[in-house]
PDB file of C-alpha atoms and ligand atoms in Angstrom:
ATOM      1  CA  MET Y 289       0.000   0.000   0.000  1.00  0.00           C
ATOM      2  CA  GLY Y 290       2.840   2.390   0.810  1.00  0.00           C
ATOM      3  CA  GLU Y 291       4.229   1.746  -2.650  1.00  0.00           C
ATOM      4  CA  ILE Y 292       0.928   2.817  -4.225  1.00  0.00           C
ATOM      5  CA  ILE Y 293       0.917   6.041  -2.217  1.00  0.00           C
ATOM      6  CA  PHE Y 294       4.581   6.703  -2.989  1.00  0.00           C
ATOM      7  CA  TRP Y 295       4.186   6.351  -6.762  1.00  0.00           C
ATOM      8  CA  THR Y 296       0.964   8.360  -6.709  1.00  0.00           C
ATOM      9  CA  LEU Y 297       2.846  11.190  -4.993  1.00  0.00           C
ATOM     10  CA  VAL Y 298       5.685  10.908  -7.518  1.00  0.00           C
ATOM     11  CA  ARG Y 299       3.216  11.166 -10.390  1.00  0.00           C
ATOM     12  CA  ILE Y 300       1.526  14.154  -8.722  1.00  0.00           C
ATOM     13  CA  MET Y 301       4.905  15.882  -8.326  1.00  0.00           C
ATOM     14  CA  ILE Y 302       5.568  15.377 -12.034  1.00  0.00           C
ATOM     15  CA  ILE Y 303       2.119  16.255 -13.322  1.00  0.00           C
ATOM     16  CA  ILE Y 304       1.576  19.510 -11.404  1.00  0.00           C
ATOM     17  CA  PRO Y 305       4.527  21.362 -12.982  1.00  0.00           C
ATOM     18  CA  THR Y 306       3.527  19.893 -16.353  1.00  0.00           C
ATOM     19  CA  ILE Y 307      -0.006  21.217 -15.993  1.00  0.00           C
ATOM     20  CA  TYR Y 308       1.346  24.574 -14.838  1.00  0.00           C
ATOM     21  CA  ILE Y 309       3.624  24.835 -17.890  1.00  0.00           C
ATOM     22  CA  MET Y 310       0.810  23.767 -20.225  1.00  0.00           C
ATOM     23  CA  ARG Y 311      -1.110  26.826 -19.032  1.00  0.00           C
ATOM     24  CA  ASN Y 312       1.150  28.994 -21.199  1.00  0.00           C
ATOM     25  CA  TYR Y 313       0.505  27.013 -24.353  1.00  0.00           C
ATOM     26  CA  LEU Y 314      -3.191  26.173 -24.260  1.00  0.00           C
ATOM     27  CA  ASP Y 315      -6.417  28.124 -24.345  1.00  0.00           C
ATOM     28  CA  TYR Y 316      -7.865  28.392 -20.835  1.00  0.00           C
ATOM     29  CA  SER Y 317     -10.938  26.212 -21.500  1.00  0.00           C
ATOM     30  CA  VAL Y 318      -8.847  23.530 -23.229  1.00  0.00           C
ATOM     31  CA  TRP Y 319      -6.264  23.721 -20.445  1.00  0.00           C
ATOM     32  CA  TRP Y 320      -8.887  22.861 -17.804  1.00  0.00           C
ATOM     33  CA  SER Y 321     -10.082  19.829 -19.752  1.00  0.00           C
ATOM     34  CA  ALA Y 322      -6.539  18.679 -20.527  1.00  0.00           C
ATOM     35  CA  SER Y 323      -5.537  19.133 -16.883  1.00  0.00           C
ATOM     36  CA  PHE Y 324      -8.469  17.079 -15.682  1.00  0.00           C
ATOM     37  CA  LEU Y 325      -7.753  14.318 -18.184  1.00  0.00           C
ATOM     38  CA  LEU Y 326      -4.056  14.289 -17.282  1.00  0.00           C
ATOM     39  CA  MET Y 327      -4.794  14.134 -13.560  1.00  0.00           C
ATOM     40  CA  TYR Y 328      -7.182  11.249 -14.097  1.00  0.00           C
ATOM     41  CA  GLY Y 329      -5.061   9.387 -16.648  1.00  0.00           C
ATOM     42  CA  VAL Y 330      -1.660   9.835 -15.046  1.00  0.00           C
ATOM     43  CA  VAL Y 331      -2.474  10.002 -11.325  1.00  0.00           C
ATOM     44  CA  LEU Y 332      -5.892   8.652 -10.389  1.00  0.00           C
ATOM     45  CA  HIS Y 333      -6.443   5.768 -12.815  1.00  0.00           C
ATOM     46  CA  PRO Y 334      -3.030   4.120 -12.254  1.00  0.00           C
ATOM     47  CA  ALA Y 335      -3.571   4.404  -8.480  1.00  0.00           C
ATOM     48  CA  ILE Y 336      -6.968   2.707  -8.783  1.00  0.00           C
ATOM     49  CA  VAL Y 337      -5.501  -0.060 -10.957  1.00  0.00           C
ATOM     50  CA  GLN Y 338      -2.607  -0.582  -8.533  1.00  0.00           C
ATOM     51  CA  PHE Y 339      -5.008  -0.716  -5.574  1.00  0.00           C
ATOM     52  CA  ARG Y 340      -7.236  -3.300  -7.275  1.00  0.00           C
ATOM     53  CA  TYR Y 341      -4.160  -5.379  -8.098  1.00  0.00           C
ATOM     54  CA  PHE Y 342      -3.039  -5.103  -4.457  1.00  0.00           C
ATOM     55  CA  LEU Y 343      -6.435  -6.328  -3.229  1.00  0.00           C
ATOM     56  CA  GLU Y 344      -6.531  -9.171  -5.753  1.00  0.00           C
ATOM     57  CA  LYS Y 345      -2.964 -10.254  -4.941  1.00  0.00           C
ATOM     58  CA  ASN Y 346      -3.690 -10.325  -1.193  1.00  0.00           C
ATOM     59  CA  LYS Y 347      -7.281 -11.539  -1.347  1.00  0.00           C
ATOM     60  CA  ASP Y 348      -6.643 -14.873   0.371  1.00  0.00           C
ATOM     61  CA  VAL Y 349      -4.645 -13.313   3.217  1.00  0.00           C
ATOM     62  CA  LEU Y 350      -7.210 -10.535   3.710  1.00  0.00           C
ATOM     63  CA  GLU Y 351     -10.282 -12.765   3.695  1.00  0.00           C
ATOM     64  CA  SER Y 352      -9.475 -16.285   4.781  1.00  0.00           C
ATOM     65  CA  SER Y 353      -6.237 -16.424   6.723  1.00  0.00           C
ATOM     66  CA  LEU Y 354      -5.853 -16.691  10.492  1.00  0.00           C
ATOM     67  CA  CYS Y 355      -4.347 -13.199  10.450  1.00  0.00           C
ATOM     68  CA  SER Y 356      -7.494 -11.695   8.931  1.00  0.00           C
ATOM     69  CA  SER Y 357      -9.283 -12.315  12.247  1.00  0.00           C
ATOM     70  CA  CYS Y 358      -6.409 -11.202  14.475  1.00  0.00           C
ATOM     71  CA  GLU Y 359      -6.283  -7.880  16.280  1.00  0.00           C
ATOM     72  CA  HIS Y 360      -2.604  -7.449  15.351  1.00  0.00           C
ATOM     73  CA  PHE Y 361      -3.343  -7.522  11.634  1.00  0.00           C
ATOM     74  CA  ASP Y 362      -3.406  -4.275   9.656  1.00  0.00           C
ATOM     75  CA  LYS Y 363      -5.519  -4.939   6.572  1.00  0.00           C
ATOM     76  CA  SER Y 364      -4.551  -1.728   4.825  1.00  0.00           C
ATOM     77  CA  ALA Y 365      -0.886  -2.768   4.730  1.00  0.00           C
ATOM     78  CA  VAL Y 366      -1.372  -6.576   4.924  1.00  0.00           C
ATOM     79  CA  LEU Y 367       0.974  -6.428   7.883  1.00  0.00           C
ATOM     80  CA  CYS Y 368       1.293  -8.178  11.216  1.00  0.00           C
ATOM     81  CA  MET Y 369       1.910  -5.218  13.507  1.00  0.00           C
ATOM     82  CA  LYS Y 370       3.144  -7.434  16.345  1.00  0.00           C
ATOM     83  CA  HIS Y 371       5.946  -9.013  14.293  1.00  0.00           C
ATOM     84  CA  ASP Y 372       6.281  -6.243  11.687  1.00  0.00           C
ATOM     85  CA  GLU Y 373       6.126  -8.773   8.881  1.00  0.00           C
ATOM     86  CA  HIS Y 374       3.820  -9.439   5.949  1.00  0.00           C
ATOM     87  CA  PRO Y 375       1.886 -12.687   6.296  1.00  0.00           C
ATOM     88  CA  THR Y 376       1.211 -14.661   3.149  1.00  0.00           C
ATOM     89  CA  GLU Y 377      -1.033 -17.569   2.240  1.00  0.00           C
ATOM     90  CA  ASN Y 378       1.660 -20.011   3.353  1.00  0.00           C
ATOM     91  CA  TYR Y 379       3.479 -18.027   6.015  1.00  0.00           C
ATOM     92  CA  LEU Y 380       2.306 -16.792   9.410  1.00  0.00           C
ATOM     93  CA  PRO Y 381       4.987 -14.778  11.217  1.00  0.00           C
ATOM     94  CA  CYS Y 382       3.844 -16.101  14.626  1.00  0.00           C
ATOM     95  CA  ASP Y 383       2.856 -19.618  13.480  1.00  0.00           C
ATOM     96  CA  GLY Y 384      -0.513 -18.902  15.120  1.00  0.00           C
ATOM     97  CA  ILE Y 385       0.911 -18.578  18.634  1.00  0.00           C
ATOM     98  CA  ASP Y 386       0.221 -14.849  19.051  1.00  0.00           C
ATOM     99  CA  TRP Y 387      -3.189 -14.855  17.406  1.00  0.00           C
ATOM    100  CA  SER Y 388      -5.690 -12.755  19.331  1.00  0.00           C
ATOM    101  CA  PRO Y 389      -9.311 -12.138  18.297  1.00  0.00           C
ATOM    102  CA  LYS Y 390     -10.366  -8.673  17.285  1.00  0.00           C
ATOM    103  CA  SER Y 391     -11.985  -6.937  20.237  1.00  0.00           C
ATOM    104  CA  LYS Y 392     -15.164  -4.875  20.480  1.00  0.00           C
ATOM    105  CA  GLY Y 393     -15.246  -1.107  20.620  1.00  0.00           C
ATOM    106  CA  ASN Y 394     -12.368  -0.398  18.257  1.00  0.00           C
ATOM    107  CA  GLY Y 395     -14.471  -0.275  15.096  1.00  0.00           C
ATOM    108  CA  VAL Y 396     -13.572  -3.820  14.164  1.00  0.00           C
ATOM    109  CA  GLU Y 397     -16.044  -6.660  14.203  1.00  0.00           C
ATOM    110  CA  ASN Y 398     -15.796  -9.392  16.808  1.00  0.00           C
ATOM    111  CA  ILE Y 399     -15.373 -12.784  15.192  1.00  0.00           C
ATOM    112  CA  SER Y 400     -17.246 -14.589  17.976  1.00  0.00           C
ATOM    113  CA  GLU Y 401     -20.538 -12.896  16.983  1.00  0.00           C
TER     114      GLU Y 401
HETATM  115  S1  SF4 D 233       0.008 -12.130  15.619  1.00  0.00           S
HETATM  116 FE1  SF4 D 233       0.055 -13.974  14.364  1.00  0.00          FE
HETATM  117  S2  SF4 D 233      -2.084 -14.308  13.745  1.00  0.00           S
HETATM  118 FE2  SF4 D 233      -1.904 -12.177  14.468  1.00  0.00          FE
HETATM  119  S3  SF4 D 233      -1.515 -10.982  12.623  1.00  0.00           S
HETATM  120 FE3  SF4 D 233       0.481 -11.487  13.522  1.00  0.00          FE
HETATM  121  S4  SF4 D 233       1.097 -13.382  12.463  1.00  0.00           S
HETATM  122 FE4  SF4 D 233      -1.107 -13.098  12.119  1.00  0.00          FE
END
């Protein structure tokens, strides 16, 4: 996830000066449309595609692994916060020993319900 954010910021840093420079060469109404299309095509759409790929790649870990029901699991980064490692389909950083159910009151559902 951090990689998606990083590359989105890189693209934003490139596209903003480009859009600013284009202002000198295009009619104002065309410049607005071109700017919008560039922002969508260069920044937003690639970020959406990368995010969908991230979700698809980690679908099994996010939905059906032991970690997905553990309070130490950060879904947004697919990260075990207790061991600071990324679990995979075939690898649990704690081998299940440190698993702890998500608790009530922190905005996360309780698996026992
Ligand atoms: S403590 Fe164990 S079960 Fe919980 S997220 Fe980390 S590796 Fe997964």
